[in-house]
Amino acid sequence: MHRKPKREPPEAPAPVPSEILDQFVRQGPISHEELEAAVRRFKKAIIERALGGELTHHLGYAPGGTKPDDTTNHRNGTGGKTVLTDDGPLTLEVPRDRDGSFEPRLIAKHDRHFSGFDDKIIALYARGLTVREIQAFLREMYAVDVSPDLISTVTDAVLAEVTAWQARPLEAMYPVVFFDALRVKIRDEAVVRSKAVYLALAVLPDGSRDMLGIWIEQTEGAKFWMKVFTDLKTRGCQDILIAVTDGLKGMSEALAAVYPRTTLQTCIVHLLRNSMDFANWKERKPLAAALRPIYTAASADAALVVLEAFAHGPWGVRFPTIVAAWRRAWTQVIPFFAFPPEVRRVIYTTNALESVHAQVRKIIKTRGHFPTDEAATKLVWLALRNITATWVRGARTWKAAMNQFAMLYEDRFTMPNA
């Protein structure tokens, strides 16, 4: 398990004077309900004081102070407003000015929910709760009824962040990028279709990982992958040393057009899994042992000799479809043998991305289908944001692989500027 880097302890907040606390909390035993009520009164007082401070800054003079000669505007009482906060609804007295030019920043004029409340809705949505489940949770925890439109409005606000994330600049070079897809049901032209959500997981020169983007398409092909690779290049990615995939259709043609120097490597583990599908449960373990000498061979020539021996042996005669599958993928298998063991361990499988897919599926499985591509992208992005928040550093074995990349690719393998 990787150790997280040590963080400086946060600076302790200044203590609240006892005279102020005495106004909110009485002496003697206090119940949990009384404590919550005291906290809510304290929050109400702080928010109203902050809004009053904003109005003072807007007018240019304090309450009861001397009005500047060039100022015609003045205070005009307060207006009641109920705001949804992370502790539930809170009724505030919002100060007003005479000419109506005061625009509070803490809680804008037409806002009916505090930022902490929005964060709670987004956090619940990001963990796969449906709109109805979020409504029920907020009703149970905070005794507040929230409309589906409000939840949709709050969660739709992250679309701007998704758009910015999808267009953010990338590194100039990535040693390894894994490409794979998961299937999601999305409504399209009044019909629910199974569409592929493609993700790209990159390994940076220092061994850290990054998700490069989310792309949704009903069918894959060279045209689609051309769009993906062009997008990566436009955002600054000028070189990919090795692209690892599961035989995605049309990728080799598009990769050759946009990144002609990139090595395309098929996922060995996916190839093994597909081979296991042809055998029954009892045959899988000995079949896997028979296939192992192929992908552990010292060179491509040696691997081909082993594959031919497998094809003419009892397993190959029993399962000719397995031999055919390996031969069809052989062009994308053989690059694997040109690399030393340190690099092979990195490009052996797309399991790193498969692990991400598994976590995303746990979150989206509660949805029967999504109404639009944007809705699917929004939830997948929120899921990825939670998943990648725990990524701290590269694998321990990366240093050995990094040295091999530096020797194999020389001028192409460059560390980013600090």
mmCIF file with all atom_site columns, N, CA, C and O in Angstrom, residues 84 112-113 117-118 121 138 145-156:
data_model
loop_
_atom_site.group_PDB
_atom_site.id
_atom_site.type_symbol
_atom_site.label_atom_id
_atom_site.label_alt_id
_atom_site.label_comp_id
_atom_site.label_asym_id
_atom_site.label_entity_id
_atom_site.label_seq_id
_atom_site.pdbx_PDB_ins_code
_atom_site.Cartn_x
_atom_site.Cartn_y
_atom_site.Cartn_z
_atom_site.occupancy
_atom_site.B_iso_or_equiv
_atom_site.pdbx_formal_charge
_atom_site.auth_seq_id
_atom_site.auth_comp_id
_atom_site.auth_asym_id
_atom_site.auth_atom_id
_atom_site.pdbx_PDB_model_num
ATOM 1  N N  . LEU A 1 84  ? -31.835 26.995 1.887   1.00 0.00 ? 84  LEU A N  1
ATOM 2  C CA . LEU A 1 84  ? -31.477 25.615 2.200   1.00 0.00 ? 84  LEU A CA 1
ATOM 3  C C  . LEU A 1 84  ? -29.974 25.538 2.430   1.00 0.00 ? 84  LEU A C  1
ATOM 4  O O  . LEU A 1 84  ? -29.184 25.863 1.548   1.00 0.00 ? 84  LEU A O  1
ATOM 5  N N  . ARG A 1 112 ? -31.695 30.263 -3.396  1.00 0.00 ? 112 ARG A N  1
ATOM 6  C CA . ARG A 1 112 ? -32.458 29.719 -2.288  1.00 0.00 ? 112 ARG A CA 1
ATOM 7  C C  . ARG A 1 112 ? -31.730 28.567 -1.610  1.00 0.00 ? 112 ARG A C  1
ATOM 8  O O  . ARG A 1 112 ? -32.322 27.841 -0.821  1.00 0.00 ? 112 ARG A O  1
ATOM 9  N N  . HIS A 1 113 ? -30.460 28.388 -1.964  1.00 0.00 ? 113 HIS A N  1
ATOM 10 C CA . HIS A 1 113 ? -29.698 27.319 -1.320  1.00 0.00 ? 113 HIS A CA 1
ATOM 11 C C  . HIS A 1 113 ? -28.255 27.744 -1.159  1.00 0.00 ? 113 HIS A C  1
ATOM 12 O O  . HIS A 1 113 ? -27.683 28.402 -2.018  1.00 0.00 ? 113 HIS A O  1
ATOM 13 N N  . PHE A 1 117 ? -25.073 23.193 0.849   1.00 0.00 ? 117 PHE A N  1
ATOM 14 C CA . PHE A 1 117 ? -26.202 22.335 0.506   1.00 0.00 ? 117 PHE A CA 1
ATOM 15 C C  . PHE A 1 117 ? -26.022 21.764 -0.897  1.00 0.00 ? 117 PHE A C  1
ATOM 16 O O  . PHE A 1 117 ? -26.286 20.591 -1.139  1.00 0.00 ? 117 PHE A O  1
ATOM 17 N N  . ASP A 1 118 ? -25.554 22.599 -1.818  1.00 0.00 ? 118 ASP A N  1
ATOM 18 C CA . ASP A 1 118 ? -25.277 22.120 -3.179  1.00 0.00 ? 118 ASP A CA 1
ATOM 19 C C  . ASP A 1 118 ? -24.231 21.014 -3.169  1.00 0.00 ? 118 ASP A C  1
ATOM 20 O O  . ASP A 1 118 ? -24.354 20.012 -3.884  1.00 0.00 ? 118 ASP A O  1
ATOM 21 N N  . ILE A 1 121 ? -25.752 17.689 -2.253  1.00 0.00 ? 121 ILE A N  1
ATOM 22 C CA . ILE A 1 121 ? -26.520 17.097 -3.358  1.00 0.00 ? 121 ILE A CA 1
ATOM 23 C C  . ILE A 1 121 ? -25.578 16.467 -4.380  1.00 0.00 ? 121 ILE A C  1
ATOM 24 O O  . ILE A 1 121 ? -25.784 15.337 -4.830  1.00 0.00 ? 121 ILE A O  1
ATOM 25 N N  . LEU A 1 138 ? -32.708 13.744 1.858   1.00 0.00 ? 138 LEU A N  1
ATOM 26 C CA . LEU A 1 138 ? -32.773 15.107 2.391   1.00 0.00 ? 138 LEU A CA 1
ATOM 27 C C  . LEU A 1 138 ? -34.013 15.292 3.267   1.00 0.00 ? 138 LEU A C  1
ATOM 28 O O  . LEU A 1 138 ? -33.976 16.005 4.276   1.00 0.00 ? 138 LEU A O  1
ATOM 29 N N  . ASP A 1 145 ? -38.140 19.342 1.869   1.00 0.00 ? 145 ASP A N  1
ATOM 30 C CA . ASP A 1 145 ? -38.557 18.798 0.578   1.00 0.00 ? 145 ASP A CA 1
ATOM 31 C C  . ASP A 1 145 ? -37.873 19.574 -0.536  1.00 0.00 ? 145 ASP A C  1
ATOM 32 O O  . ASP A 1 145 ? -37.992 20.806 -0.610  1.00 0.00 ? 145 ASP A O  1
ATOM 33 N N  . VAL A 1 146 ? -37.155 18.862 -1.363  1.00 0.00 ? 146 VAL A N  1
ATOM 34 C CA . VAL A 1 146 ? -36.416 19.466 -2.475  1.00 0.00 ? 146 VAL A CA 1
ATOM 35 C C  . VAL A 1 146 ? -37.011 18.956 -3.778  1.00 0.00 ? 146 VAL A C  1
ATOM 36 O O  . VAL A 1 146 ? -37.226 17.747 -3.940  1.00 0.00 ? 146 VAL A O  1
ATOM 37 N N  . SER A 1 147 ? -37.253 19.855 -4.701  1.00 0.00 ? 147 SER A N  1
ATOM 38 C CA . SER A 1 147 ? -37.864 19.462 -5.969  1.00 0.00 ? 147 SER A CA 1
ATOM 39 C C  . SER A 1 147 ? -36.846 18.791 -6.877  1.00 0.00 ? 147 SER A C  1
ATOM 40 O O  . SER A 1 147 ? -35.638 19.074 -6.788  1.00 0.00 ? 147 SER A O  1
ATOM 41 N N  . PRO A 1 148 ? -37.309 17.913 -7.771  1.00 0.00 ? 148 PRO A N  1
ATOM 42 C CA . PRO A 1 148 ? -36.391 17.309 -8.745  1.00 0.00 ? 148 PRO A CA 1
ATOM 43 C C  . PRO A 1 148 ? -35.692 18.346 -9.612  1.00 0.00 ? 148 PRO A C  1
ATOM 44 O O  . PRO A 1 148 ? -34.538 18.166 -10.001 1.00 0.00 ? 148 PRO A O  1
ATOM 45 N N  . ASP A 1 149 ? -36.397 19.449 -9.911  1.00 0.00 ? 149 ASP A N  1
ATOM 46 C CA . ASP A 1 149 ? -35.792 20.499 -10.731 1.00 0.00 ? 149 ASP A CA 1
ATOM 47 C C  . ASP A 1 149 ? -34.590 21.121 -10.034 1.00 0.00 ? 149 ASP A C  1
ATOM 48 O O  . ASP A 1 149 ? -33.573 21.421 -10.682 1.00 0.00 ? 149 ASP A O  1
ATOM 49 N N  . LEU A 1 150 ? -34.692 21.315 -8.702  1.00 0.00 ? 150 LEU A N  1
ATOM 50 C CA . LEU A 1 150 ? -33.561 21.891 -7.971  1.00 0.00 ? 150 LEU A CA 1
ATOM 51 C C  . LEU A 1 150 ? -32.370 20.946 -8.006  1.00 0.00 ? 150 LEU A C  1
ATOM 52 O O  . LEU A 1 150 ? -31.231 21.372 -8.239  1.00 0.00 ? 150 LEU A O  1
ATOM 53 N N  . ILE A 1 151 ? -32.608 19.654 -7.805  1.00 0.00 ? 151 ILE A N  1
ATOM 54 C CA . ILE A 1 151 ? -31.511 18.682 -7.835  1.00 0.00 ? 151 ILE A CA 1
ATOM 55 C C  . ILE A 1 151 ? -30.861 18.658 -9.208  1.00 0.00 ? 151 ILE A C  1
ATOM 56 O O  . ILE A 1 151 ? -29.629 18.637 -9.338  1.00 0.00 ? 151 ILE A O  1
ATOM 57 N N  . SER A 1 152 ? -31.672 18.677 -10.264 1.00 0.00 ? 152 SER A N  1
ATOM 58 C CA . SER A 1 152 ? -31.134 18.685 -11.627 1.00 0.00 ? 152 SER A CA 1
ATOM 59 C C  . SER A 1 152 ? -30.332 19.952 -11.888 1.00 0.00 ? 152 SER A C  1
ATOM 60 O O  . SER A 1 152 ? -29.268 19.915 -12.510 1.00 0.00 ? 152 SER A O  1
ATOM 61 N N  . THR A 1 153 ? -30.844 21.106 -11.399 1.00 0.00 ? 153 THR A N  1
ATOM 62 C CA . THR A 1 153 ? -30.140 22.368 -11.596 1.00 0.00 ? 153 THR A CA 1
ATOM 63 C C  . THR A 1 153 ? -28.782 22.354 -10.910 1.00 0.00 ? 153 THR A C  1
ATOM 64 O O  . THR A 1 153 ? -27.771 22.795 -11.470 1.00 0.00 ? 153 THR A O  1
ATOM 65 N N  . VAL A 1 154 ? -28.754 21.828 -9.676  1.00 0.00 ? 154 VAL A N  1
ATOM 66 C CA . VAL A 1 154 ? -27.497 21.776 -8.921  1.00 0.00 ? 154 VAL A CA 1
ATOM 67 C C  . VAL A 1 154 ? -26.498 20.852 -9.600  1.00 0.00 ? 154 VAL A C  1
ATOM 68 O O  . VAL A 1 154 ? -25.325 21.197 -9.761  1.00 0.00 ? 154 VAL A O  1
ATOM 69 N N  . THR A 1 155 ? -26.952 19.659 -10.013 1.00 0.00 ? 155 THR A N  1
ATOM 70 C CA . THR A 1 155 ? -26.020 18.711 -10.632 1.00 0.00 ? 155 THR A CA 1
ATOM 71 C C  . THR A 1 155 ? -25.612 19.163 -12.037 1.00 0.00 ? 155 THR A C  1
ATOM 72 O O  . THR A 1 155 ? -24.487 18.895 -12.469 1.00 0.00 ? 155 THR A O  1
ATOM 73 N N  . ASP A 1 156 ? -26.512 19.861 -12.733 1.00 0.00 ? 156 ASP A N  1
ATOM 74 C CA . ASP A 1 156 ? -26.154 20.364 -14.064 1.00 0.00 ? 156 ASP A CA 1
ATOM 75 C C  . ASP A 1 156 ? -25.069 21.428 -13.994 1.00 0.00 ? 156 ASP A C  1
ATOM 76 O O  . ASP A 1 156 ? -24.382 21.692 -14.984 1.00 0.00 ? 156 ASP A O  1
#
